[in-house]
Short mmCIF file of C-alpha atoms and ligand atoms in Angstrom, two decimals:
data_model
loop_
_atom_site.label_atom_id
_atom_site.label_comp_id
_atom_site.label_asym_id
_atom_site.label_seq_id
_atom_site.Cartn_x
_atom_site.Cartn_y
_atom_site.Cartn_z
CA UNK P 1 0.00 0.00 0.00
CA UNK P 2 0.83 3.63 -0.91
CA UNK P 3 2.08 5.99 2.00
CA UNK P 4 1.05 9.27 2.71
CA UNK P 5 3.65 10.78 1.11
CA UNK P 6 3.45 9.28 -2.19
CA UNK P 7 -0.70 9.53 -2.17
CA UNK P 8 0.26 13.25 -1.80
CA UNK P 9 2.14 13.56 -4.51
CA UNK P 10 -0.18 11.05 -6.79
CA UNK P 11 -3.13 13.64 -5.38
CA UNK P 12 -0.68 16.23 -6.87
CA UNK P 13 -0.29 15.18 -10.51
CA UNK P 14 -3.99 13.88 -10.23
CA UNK P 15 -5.53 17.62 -9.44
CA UNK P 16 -7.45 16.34 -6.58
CA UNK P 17 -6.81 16.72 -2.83
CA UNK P 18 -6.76 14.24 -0.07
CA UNK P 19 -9.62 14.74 1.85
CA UNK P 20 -8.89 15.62 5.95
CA UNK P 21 -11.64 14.92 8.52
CA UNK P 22 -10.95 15.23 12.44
CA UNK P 23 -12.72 12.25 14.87
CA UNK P 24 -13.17 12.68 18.46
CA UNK P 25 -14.73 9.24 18.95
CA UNK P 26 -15.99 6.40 17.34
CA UNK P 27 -18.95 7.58 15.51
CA UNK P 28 -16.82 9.76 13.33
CA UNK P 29 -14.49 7.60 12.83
CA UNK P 30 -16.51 5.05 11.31
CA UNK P 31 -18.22 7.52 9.55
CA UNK P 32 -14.84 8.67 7.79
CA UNK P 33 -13.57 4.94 7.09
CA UNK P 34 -17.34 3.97 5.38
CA UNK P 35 -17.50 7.02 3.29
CA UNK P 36 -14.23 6.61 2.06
CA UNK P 37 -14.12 2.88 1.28
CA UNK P 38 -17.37 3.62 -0.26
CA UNK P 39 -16.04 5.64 -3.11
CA UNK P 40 -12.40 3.94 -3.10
CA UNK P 41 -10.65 7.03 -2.23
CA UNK P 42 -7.91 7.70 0.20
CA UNK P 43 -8.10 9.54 3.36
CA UNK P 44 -6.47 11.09 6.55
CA UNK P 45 -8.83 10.83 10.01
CA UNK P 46 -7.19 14.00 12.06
CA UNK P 47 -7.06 14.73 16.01
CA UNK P 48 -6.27 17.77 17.39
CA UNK P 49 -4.88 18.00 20.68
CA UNK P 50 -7.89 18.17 22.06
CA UNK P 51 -9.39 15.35 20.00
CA UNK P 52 -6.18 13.20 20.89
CA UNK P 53 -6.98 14.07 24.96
CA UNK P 54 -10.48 12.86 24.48
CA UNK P 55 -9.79 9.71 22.47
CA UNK P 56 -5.88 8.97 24.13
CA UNK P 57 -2.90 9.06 21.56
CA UNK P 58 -2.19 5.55 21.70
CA UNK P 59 -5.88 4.32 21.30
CA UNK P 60 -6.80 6.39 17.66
CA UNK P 61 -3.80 4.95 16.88
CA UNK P 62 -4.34 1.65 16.79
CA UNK P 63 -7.86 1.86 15.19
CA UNK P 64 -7.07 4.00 12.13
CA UNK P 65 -4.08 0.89 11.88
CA UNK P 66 -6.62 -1.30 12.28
CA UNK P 67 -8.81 -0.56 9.46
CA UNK P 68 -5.77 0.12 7.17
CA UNK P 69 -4.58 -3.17 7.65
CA UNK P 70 -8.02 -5.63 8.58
CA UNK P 71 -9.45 -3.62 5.00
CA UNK P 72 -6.16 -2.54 3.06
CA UNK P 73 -7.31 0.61 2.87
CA UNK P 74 -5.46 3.92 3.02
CA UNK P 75 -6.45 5.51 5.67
CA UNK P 76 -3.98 7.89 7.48
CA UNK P 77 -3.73 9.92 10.79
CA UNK P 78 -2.45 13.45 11.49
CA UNK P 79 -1.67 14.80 14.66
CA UNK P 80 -3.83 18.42 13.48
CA UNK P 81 -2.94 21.60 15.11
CA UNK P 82 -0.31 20.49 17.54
CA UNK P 83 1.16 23.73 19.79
CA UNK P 84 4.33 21.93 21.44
CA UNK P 85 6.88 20.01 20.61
CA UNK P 86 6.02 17.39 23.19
CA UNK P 87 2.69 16.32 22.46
CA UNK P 88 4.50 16.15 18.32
CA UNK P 89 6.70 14.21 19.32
CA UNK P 90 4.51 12.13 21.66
CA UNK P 91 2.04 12.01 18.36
CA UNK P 92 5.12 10.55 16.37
CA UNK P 93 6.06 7.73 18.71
CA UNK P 94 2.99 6.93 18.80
CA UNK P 95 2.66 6.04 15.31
CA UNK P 96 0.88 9.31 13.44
CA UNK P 97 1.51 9.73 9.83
CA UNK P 98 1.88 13.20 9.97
CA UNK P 99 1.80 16.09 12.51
CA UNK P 100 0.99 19.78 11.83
CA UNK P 101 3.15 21.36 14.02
CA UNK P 102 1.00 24.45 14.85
CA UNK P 103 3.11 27.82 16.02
CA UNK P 104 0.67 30.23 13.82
CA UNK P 105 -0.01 32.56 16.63
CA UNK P 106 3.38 33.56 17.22
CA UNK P 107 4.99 35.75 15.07
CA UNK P 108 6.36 34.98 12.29
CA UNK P 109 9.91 34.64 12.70
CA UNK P 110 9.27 33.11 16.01
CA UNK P 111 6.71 30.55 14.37
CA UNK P 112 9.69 29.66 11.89
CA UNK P 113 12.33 29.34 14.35
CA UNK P 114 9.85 26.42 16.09
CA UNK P 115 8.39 25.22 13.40
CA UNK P 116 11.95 24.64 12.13
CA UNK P 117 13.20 22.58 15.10
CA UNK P 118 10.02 20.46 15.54
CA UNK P 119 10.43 19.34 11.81
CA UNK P 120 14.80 18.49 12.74
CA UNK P 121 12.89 16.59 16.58
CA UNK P 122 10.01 14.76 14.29
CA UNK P 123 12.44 13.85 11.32
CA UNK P 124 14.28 12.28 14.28
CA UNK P 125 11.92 10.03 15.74
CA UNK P 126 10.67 8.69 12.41
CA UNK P 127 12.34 9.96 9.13
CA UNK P 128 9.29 9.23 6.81
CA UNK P 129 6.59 11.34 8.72
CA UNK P 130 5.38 14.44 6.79
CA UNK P 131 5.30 17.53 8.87
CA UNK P 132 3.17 20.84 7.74
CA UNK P 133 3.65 24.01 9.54
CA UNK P 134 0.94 27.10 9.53
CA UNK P 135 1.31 30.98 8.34
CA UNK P 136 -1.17 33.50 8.48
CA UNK P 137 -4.10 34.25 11.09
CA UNK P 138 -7.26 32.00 10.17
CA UNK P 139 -9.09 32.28 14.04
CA UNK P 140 -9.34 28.92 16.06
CA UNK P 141 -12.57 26.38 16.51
CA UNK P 142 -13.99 24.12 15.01
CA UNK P 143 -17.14 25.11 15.94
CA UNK P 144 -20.85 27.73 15.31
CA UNK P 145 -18.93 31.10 15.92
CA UNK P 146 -21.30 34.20 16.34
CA UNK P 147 -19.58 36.03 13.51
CA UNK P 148 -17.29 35.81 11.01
CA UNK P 149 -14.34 37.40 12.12
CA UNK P 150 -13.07 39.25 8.98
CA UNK P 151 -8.92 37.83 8.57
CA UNK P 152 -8.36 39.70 5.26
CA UNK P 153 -5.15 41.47 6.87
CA UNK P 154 -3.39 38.57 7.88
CA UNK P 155 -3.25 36.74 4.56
CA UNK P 156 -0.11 34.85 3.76
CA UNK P 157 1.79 36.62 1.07
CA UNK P 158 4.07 34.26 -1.47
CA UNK P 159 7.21 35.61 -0.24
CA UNK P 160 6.65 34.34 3.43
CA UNK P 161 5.55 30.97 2.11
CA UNK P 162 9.16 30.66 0.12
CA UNK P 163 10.83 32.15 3.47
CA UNK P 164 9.21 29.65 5.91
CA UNK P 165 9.26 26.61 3.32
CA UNK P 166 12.87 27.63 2.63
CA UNK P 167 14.11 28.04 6.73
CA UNK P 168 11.86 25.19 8.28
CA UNK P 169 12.19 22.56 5.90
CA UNK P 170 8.37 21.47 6.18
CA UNK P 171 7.05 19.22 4.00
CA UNK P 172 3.29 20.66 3.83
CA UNK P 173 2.64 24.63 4.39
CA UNK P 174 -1.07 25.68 5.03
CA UNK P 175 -1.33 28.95 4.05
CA UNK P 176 -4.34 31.84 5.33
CA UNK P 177 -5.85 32.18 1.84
CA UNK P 178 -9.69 33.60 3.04
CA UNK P 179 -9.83 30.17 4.96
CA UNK P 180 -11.13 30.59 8.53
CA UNK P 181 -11.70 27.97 11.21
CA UNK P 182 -15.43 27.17 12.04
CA UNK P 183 -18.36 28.08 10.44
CA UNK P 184 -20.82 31.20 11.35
CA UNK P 185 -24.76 30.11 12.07
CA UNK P 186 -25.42 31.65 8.11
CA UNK P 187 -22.68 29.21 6.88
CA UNK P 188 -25.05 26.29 9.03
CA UNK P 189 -27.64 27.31 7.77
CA UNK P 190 -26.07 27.63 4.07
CA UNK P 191 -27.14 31.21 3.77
CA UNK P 192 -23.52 32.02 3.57
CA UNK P 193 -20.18 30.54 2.09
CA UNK P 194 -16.32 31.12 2.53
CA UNK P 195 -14.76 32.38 -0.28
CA UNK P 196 -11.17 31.99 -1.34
CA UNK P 197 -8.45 34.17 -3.05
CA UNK P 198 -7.58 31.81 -5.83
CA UNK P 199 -5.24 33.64 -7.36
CA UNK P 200 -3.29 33.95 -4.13
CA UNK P 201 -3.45 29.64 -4.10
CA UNK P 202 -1.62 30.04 -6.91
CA UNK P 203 1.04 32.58 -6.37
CA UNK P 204 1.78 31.09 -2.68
CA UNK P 205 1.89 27.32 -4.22
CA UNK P 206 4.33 28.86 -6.73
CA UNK P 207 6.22 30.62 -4.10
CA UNK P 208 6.86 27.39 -1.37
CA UNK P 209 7.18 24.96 -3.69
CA UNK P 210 5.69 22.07 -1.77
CA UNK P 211 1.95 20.81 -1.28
CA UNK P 212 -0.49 23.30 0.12
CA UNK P 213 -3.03 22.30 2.83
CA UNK P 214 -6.77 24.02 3.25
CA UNK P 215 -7.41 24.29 6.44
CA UNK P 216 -10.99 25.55 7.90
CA UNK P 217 -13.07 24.10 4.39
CA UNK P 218 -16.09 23.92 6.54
CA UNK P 219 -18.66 25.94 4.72
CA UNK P 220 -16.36 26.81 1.63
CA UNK P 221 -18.47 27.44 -1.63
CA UNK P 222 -18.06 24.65 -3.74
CA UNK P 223 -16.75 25.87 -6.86
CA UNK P 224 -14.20 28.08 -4.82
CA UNK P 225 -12.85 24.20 -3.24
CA UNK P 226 -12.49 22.91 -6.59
CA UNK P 227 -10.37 26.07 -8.46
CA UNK P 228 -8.06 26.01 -5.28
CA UNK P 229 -7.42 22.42 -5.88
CA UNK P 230 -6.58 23.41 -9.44
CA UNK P 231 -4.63 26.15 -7.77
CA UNK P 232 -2.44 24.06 -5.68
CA UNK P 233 -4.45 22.84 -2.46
CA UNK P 234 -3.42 19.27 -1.93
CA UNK P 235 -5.24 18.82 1.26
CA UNK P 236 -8.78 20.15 2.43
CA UNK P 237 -9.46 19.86 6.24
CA UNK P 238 -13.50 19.82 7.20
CA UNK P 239 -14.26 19.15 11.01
CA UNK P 240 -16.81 21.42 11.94
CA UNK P 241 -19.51 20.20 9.18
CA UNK P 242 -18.96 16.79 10.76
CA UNK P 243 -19.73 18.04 13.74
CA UNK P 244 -22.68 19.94 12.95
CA UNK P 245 -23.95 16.44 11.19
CA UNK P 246 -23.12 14.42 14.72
CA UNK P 247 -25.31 16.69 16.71
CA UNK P 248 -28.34 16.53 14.94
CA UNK P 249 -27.46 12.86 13.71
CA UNK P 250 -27.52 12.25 17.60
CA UNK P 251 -30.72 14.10 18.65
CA UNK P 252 -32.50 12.51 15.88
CA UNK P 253 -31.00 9.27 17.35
CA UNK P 254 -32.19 10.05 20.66
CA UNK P 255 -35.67 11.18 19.43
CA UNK P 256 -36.58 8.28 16.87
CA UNK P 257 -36.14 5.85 20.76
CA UNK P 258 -37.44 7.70 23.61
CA UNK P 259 -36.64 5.32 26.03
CA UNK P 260 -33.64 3.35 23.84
CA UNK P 261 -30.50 2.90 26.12
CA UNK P 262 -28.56 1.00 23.78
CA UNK P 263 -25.91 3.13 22.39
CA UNK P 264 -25.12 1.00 19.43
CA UNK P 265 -28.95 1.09 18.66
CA UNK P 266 -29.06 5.30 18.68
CA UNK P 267 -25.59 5.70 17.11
CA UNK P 268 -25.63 4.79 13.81
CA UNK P 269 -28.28 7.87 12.46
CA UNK P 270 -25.19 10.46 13.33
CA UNK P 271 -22.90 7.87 11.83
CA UNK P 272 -25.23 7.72 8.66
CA UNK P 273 -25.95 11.91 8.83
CA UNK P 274 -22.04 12.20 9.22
CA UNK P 275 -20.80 10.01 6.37
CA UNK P 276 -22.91 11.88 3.96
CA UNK P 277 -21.00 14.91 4.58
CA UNK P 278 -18.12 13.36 4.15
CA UNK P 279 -19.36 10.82 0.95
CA UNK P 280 -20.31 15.08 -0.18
CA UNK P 281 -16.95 16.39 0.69
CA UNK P 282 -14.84 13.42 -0.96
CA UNK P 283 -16.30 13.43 -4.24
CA UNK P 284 -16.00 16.89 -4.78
CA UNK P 285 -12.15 17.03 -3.60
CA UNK P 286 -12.01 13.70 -5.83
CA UNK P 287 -13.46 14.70 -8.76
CA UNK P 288 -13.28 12.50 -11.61
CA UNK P 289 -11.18 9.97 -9.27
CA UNK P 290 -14.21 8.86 -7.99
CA UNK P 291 -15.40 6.24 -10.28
CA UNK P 292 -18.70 5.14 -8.54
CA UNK P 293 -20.00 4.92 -5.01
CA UNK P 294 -20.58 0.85 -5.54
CA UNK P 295 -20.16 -0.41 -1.58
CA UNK P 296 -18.19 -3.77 -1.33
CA UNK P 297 -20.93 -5.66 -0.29
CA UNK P 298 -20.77 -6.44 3.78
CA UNK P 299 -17.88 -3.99 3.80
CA UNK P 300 -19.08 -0.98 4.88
CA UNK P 301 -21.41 -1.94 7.01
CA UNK P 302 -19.19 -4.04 9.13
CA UNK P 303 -17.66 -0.68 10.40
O1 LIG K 401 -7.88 21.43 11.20
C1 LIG K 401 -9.11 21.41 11.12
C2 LIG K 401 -9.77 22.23 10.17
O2 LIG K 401 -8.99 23.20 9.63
C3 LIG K 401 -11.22 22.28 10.08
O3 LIG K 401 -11.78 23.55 9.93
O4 LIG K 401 -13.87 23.26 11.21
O5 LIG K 401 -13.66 25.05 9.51
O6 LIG K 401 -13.79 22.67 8.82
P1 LIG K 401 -13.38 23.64 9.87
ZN1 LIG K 402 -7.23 23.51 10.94
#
């Protein structure tokens, strides 16, 4: 089976981009796996730091290796938005795939100077393990802010994508390209979108010289997602749509059994209302790649 290296750089010459979901339990995990395997695509399951506290580091672990290797399916895991150096590194002993070593809210030289000697500390623990570092202001939470916060000023410019690339050594950048974290109740309720500077995509992908990552594609006009793929994104990160989709997948759950107990008997609605986001999200970031959505029979279902 392909690595996530290489199925970065096949996504690369294919014009698609490897679809990035976070889990915080089991529900969206599954969720993530079924979609995928459902359409045949590749895909990365990521855990924050606060998704890895809930979960343990150790434990997401071993499922997402589980299902790669009981299915042969490639499914990876990144350590997302990771603020230290000891919880990367603890992420990379563990067995992640990839960590994005997260020092955006420094300044900038500061950011590099970290960024730069997480990526020498990773490189050391495991040589293969992809490391993407973060420029730019795009807010924090994945979750219903009250308003879009406007981050127009802090927009990464091509030169400090070449200087960063150029003095860390990361392998990924994710750039602030009218990206934000989260999604405003409008963008819930679809009344709204995020819009992206394209052209920018294009000028910063140019400029670094390695694979771009979106983060914040929660509630991203669609046609905006698939020119910045053309552009140069690589790989799209969604989280708070999934968990939008858990919540009500979870009071309908509750509501269809009044007096149900049995978790495994309420759960799978917000699995099934969370892996049609996701089933949404892949085939767009897939486009043509996706040849069908036939389901291996028994397959699927049996996660
Ligand atoms: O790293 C996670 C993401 O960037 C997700 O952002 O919640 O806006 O989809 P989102
Ligand atoms: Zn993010």
């Amino acid at each position: 089976m392909q690595d996530i290296r290489s199925l970065l750089e096949r996504a690369q010459k294919d014009g698609v981009a490897l679809g990035h979901f976070n889990v915080s339990d089991l529900v969206l995990l599954k969720a993530v796996f079924s979609a995928a395997h459902e359409l045949r695509v590749p895909v990365i399951a990521g855990a924050s730091e606060g998704e890895r506290e809930f979960m343990g580091v150790r434990q997401i672990t071993a499922q997402v290796r589980a299902l790669r290797e009981e299915y042969d399916f490639p499914i990876f895991l990144n350590a997302d938005h990771t603020h230290t150096l000891e919880s990367a590194v603890e992420a990379a002993q563990a067995g992640f795939d990839s960590i994005v070593f997260d020092a955006s809210a420094l300044p900038l030289e500061e950011n590099a100077r970290q960024t730069r000697l997480a990526v020498e500390a990773l490189k050391g623990v495991r040589p293969a393990i992809l490391v993407e570092g973060e420029i730019g202001n795009i807010g924090t939470g994945s979750e219903i802010h009250e308003l879009a916060t406007d981050f127009s000023r802090y927009l990464t410019t091509p030169e400090e994508a070449r200087q960063f690339v150029a003095f860390t050594g990361v392998d990924v950048l994710a750039p602030a390209v009218g990206n934000m974290h989260g999604m405003s109740q409008k963008m819930v309720e679809g009344e709204k979108k995020k819009r992206l500077d394209i052209e920018r995509i294009g000028q910063v992908r140019a400029a670094a010289g390695v694979p771009l990552t979106l983060h914040g594609g929660s509630g991203t006009d669609d046609e905006d997602l698939r020119k910045a793929i053309e552009a140069g994104i690589s790989i799209i990160h969604i989280n708070t749509e999934l968990r939008v989709a858990w919540r009500s997948g979870l009071e309908a759950g509750l509501a269809a059994q009044e007096h149900q107990v049995v978790p495994y008997k309420i759960l799978p609605i917000a699995v099934a209302r969370v892996k049609q986001v996701v089933l949404a999200r892949l085939r767009l970031f897939n486009g043509d790649q996706v040849t069908s959505g036939e389901v291996e029979a028994g397959v699927t279902s049996a996660v």
